[in-house]
Amino acid sequence: AWPTAASFASYNSNLYFVDSNSSILKAVRTLAGFGPTAISSNPTNNPELAGARAIAVDGSVYVLSNKGLLQYLSGVLKQTVAVPSSLSHATRIRSIGDGSTLIVTDPTTNRIGIFRYTGSTLGFSRQFSLNGSTRLYDAALDPATNTVYALSNGKLVTFSLR
């Protein structure tokens, strides 16, 4: 059976989940479909996963949790990045382009946050509030045009990062 997931992502034909127990699960694709999910990390072994609610994968595994934005590589926690309180309820995360940028969406505050790498260190860059928005669903960034696309109030909103 598939896990009850708060969030899931795909990478290299595998599926990654954050389940209701705040564990990171991985399902490996086989010739017959997907193998059973295996726990790759859980709050017992990694207390920073408590409250995990969103996942993105680009070679590294990124998880939004109560402790912040977590970066794992080969199952090992590499860094924890503080998330501003105005984005503390973010429920969506995406790795953009070559993995140098992450975008998070907080539907509670109707804010979008941008995280970027400087060398090998991931850090918070900036955030945007969608004025007049009562329901921000998700956001993506086109790195070629530096344009943010957001689904808000049933409409597509776009703006340029300058």
XYZ file of C-alpha atoms in Angstrom:
162
model
C 0.000 0.000 0.000
C 1.132 3.525 -0.690
C 1.838 5.734 2.299
C -0.428 8.516 3.457
C 1.782 11.343 2.308
C 1.899 14.991 3.266
C 3.999 15.549 0.137
C 5.821 13.580 -2.551
C 8.370 14.171 -5.292
C 10.042 12.193 -8.071
C 13.676 12.025 -9.076
C 15.560 9.588 -11.343
C 12.441 7.407 -11.699
C 12.112 7.007 -7.910
C 9.374 8.431 -5.714
C 10.036 10.151 -2.390
C 7.388 10.790 0.259
C 7.043 12.635 3.533
C 4.447 10.543 5.344
C 2.049 11.318 8.187
C 4.724 10.189 10.685
C 7.192 12.778 9.306
C 9.345 10.000 7.828
C 11.070 10.204 4.446
C 10.165 7.191 2.324
C 11.654 6.121 -0.993
C 10.049 3.836 -3.583
C 12.468 2.527 -6.210
C 11.194 1.900 -9.730
C 11.645 -1.657 -10.974
C 10.682 -3.429 -14.203
C 7.445 -4.499 -12.511
C 6.532 -1.005 -11.288
C 7.616 0.382 -7.937
C 9.086 -1.655 -5.135
C 7.844 -1.280 -1.590
C 8.589 2.001 0.140
C 11.529 1.975 2.513
C 12.113 4.402 5.354
C 15.168 6.452 4.541
C 14.887 8.799 7.564
C 12.436 9.233 10.422
C 11.969 11.499 13.457
C 13.307 8.815 15.826
C 16.694 8.863 14.095
C 16.390 12.462 12.848
C 14.386 14.607 15.299
C 14.652 17.577 12.934
C 12.044 15.834 10.725
C 9.276 16.453 13.283
C 6.467 18.318 11.563
C 7.778 17.514 8.066
C 5.231 18.714 5.520
C 6.862 19.161 2.110
C 9.595 17.494 0.043
C 11.582 18.263 -3.107
C 14.348 16.176 -4.669
C 17.076 17.117 -7.159
C 19.849 14.771 -6.043
C 19.626 16.309 -2.590
C 16.414 15.750 -0.646
C 14.883 18.931 0.789
C 12.256 18.823 3.526
C 10.295 21.638 5.134
C 9.796 20.840 8.825
C 9.278 22.600 12.147
C 13.080 23.008 12.346
C 13.389 24.780 8.978
C 14.453 23.786 5.485
C 16.511 20.597 5.717
C 18.937 19.375 3.060
C 19.849 15.667 2.995
C 22.404 14.028 0.747
C 22.665 10.209 0.692
C 20.400 10.082 3.764
C 22.650 12.369 5.833
C 21.537 15.802 7.035
C 23.896 18.315 5.389
C 22.384 21.598 6.505
C 19.403 23.214 8.176
C 18.332 26.629 6.935
C 16.203 28.915 9.082
C 12.869 29.782 7.507
C 11.469 33.261 8.283
C 8.442 33.189 10.603
C 6.348 34.691 7.785
C 6.956 31.440 5.847
C 6.692 29.059 8.814
C 3.552 27.391 7.449
C 4.933 26.747 3.956
C 3.495 23.560 2.483
C 5.093 23.432 -0.966
C 8.715 23.388 -2.083
C 10.293 23.094 -5.530
C 13.869 22.824 -6.727
C 14.312 25.039 -9.764
C 16.467 24.491 -12.846
C 19.943 23.288 -11.953
C 19.068 23.012 -8.241
C 20.649 26.344 -7.292
C 17.290 27.824 -6.281
C 14.382 26.570 -4.187
C 10.959 28.205 -4.035
C 8.519 27.668 -1.165
C 4.849 28.586 -0.889
C 3.015 29.470 2.328
C -0.765 29.466 1.780
C -1.427 30.727 5.321
C 0.419 34.023 4.829
C 0.103 34.086 1.003
C 3.865 34.419 0.685
C 6.467 32.968 -1.637
C 10.034 32.443 -0.436
C 13.213 32.062 -2.471
C 16.260 30.163 -1.185
C 19.537 30.152 -3.132
C 22.923 28.533 -2.915
C 26.093 30.539 -2.406
C 28.779 27.967 -3.094
C 27.630 24.873 -1.194
C 25.631 26.830 1.403
C 21.889 27.185 0.994
C 20.379 30.360 2.439
C 17.210 32.410 2.470
C 17.240 35.042 -0.292
C 13.928 36.911 -0.312
C 10.164 36.661 -0.047
C 7.107 38.113 -1.701
C 3.599 38.745 -0.445
C 0.734 38.541 -2.908
C -1.428 41.512 -1.995
C -5.121 40.792 -2.321
C -4.572 37.046 -2.389
C -6.827 34.989 -0.171
C -5.618 31.587 -1.360
C -2.099 31.024 -2.655
C -1.886 27.446 -3.863
C 1.541 26.992 -5.443
C 4.378 28.808 -7.190
C 7.180 28.057 -9.646
C 10.114 30.002 -11.021
C 11.295 30.035 -14.623
C 15.063 30.554 -14.293
C 15.454 31.451 -17.986
C 13.228 34.533 -17.663
C 13.461 35.021 -13.875
C 9.653 34.969 -13.764
C 7.588 33.665 -10.844
C 4.285 31.967 -11.686
C 1.802 31.608 -8.839
C -1.642 30.038 -8.608
C -3.697 32.347 -6.426
C -7.450 32.788 -6.053
C -7.995 30.514 -9.051
C -5.830 32.690 -11.308
C -2.301 32.549 -12.652
C -0.269 35.503 -11.355
C 3.155 36.325 -12.791
C 5.882 38.701 -11.734
C 9.528 39.201 -12.510
C 12.371 38.857 -10.023
C 14.538 41.920 -10.436
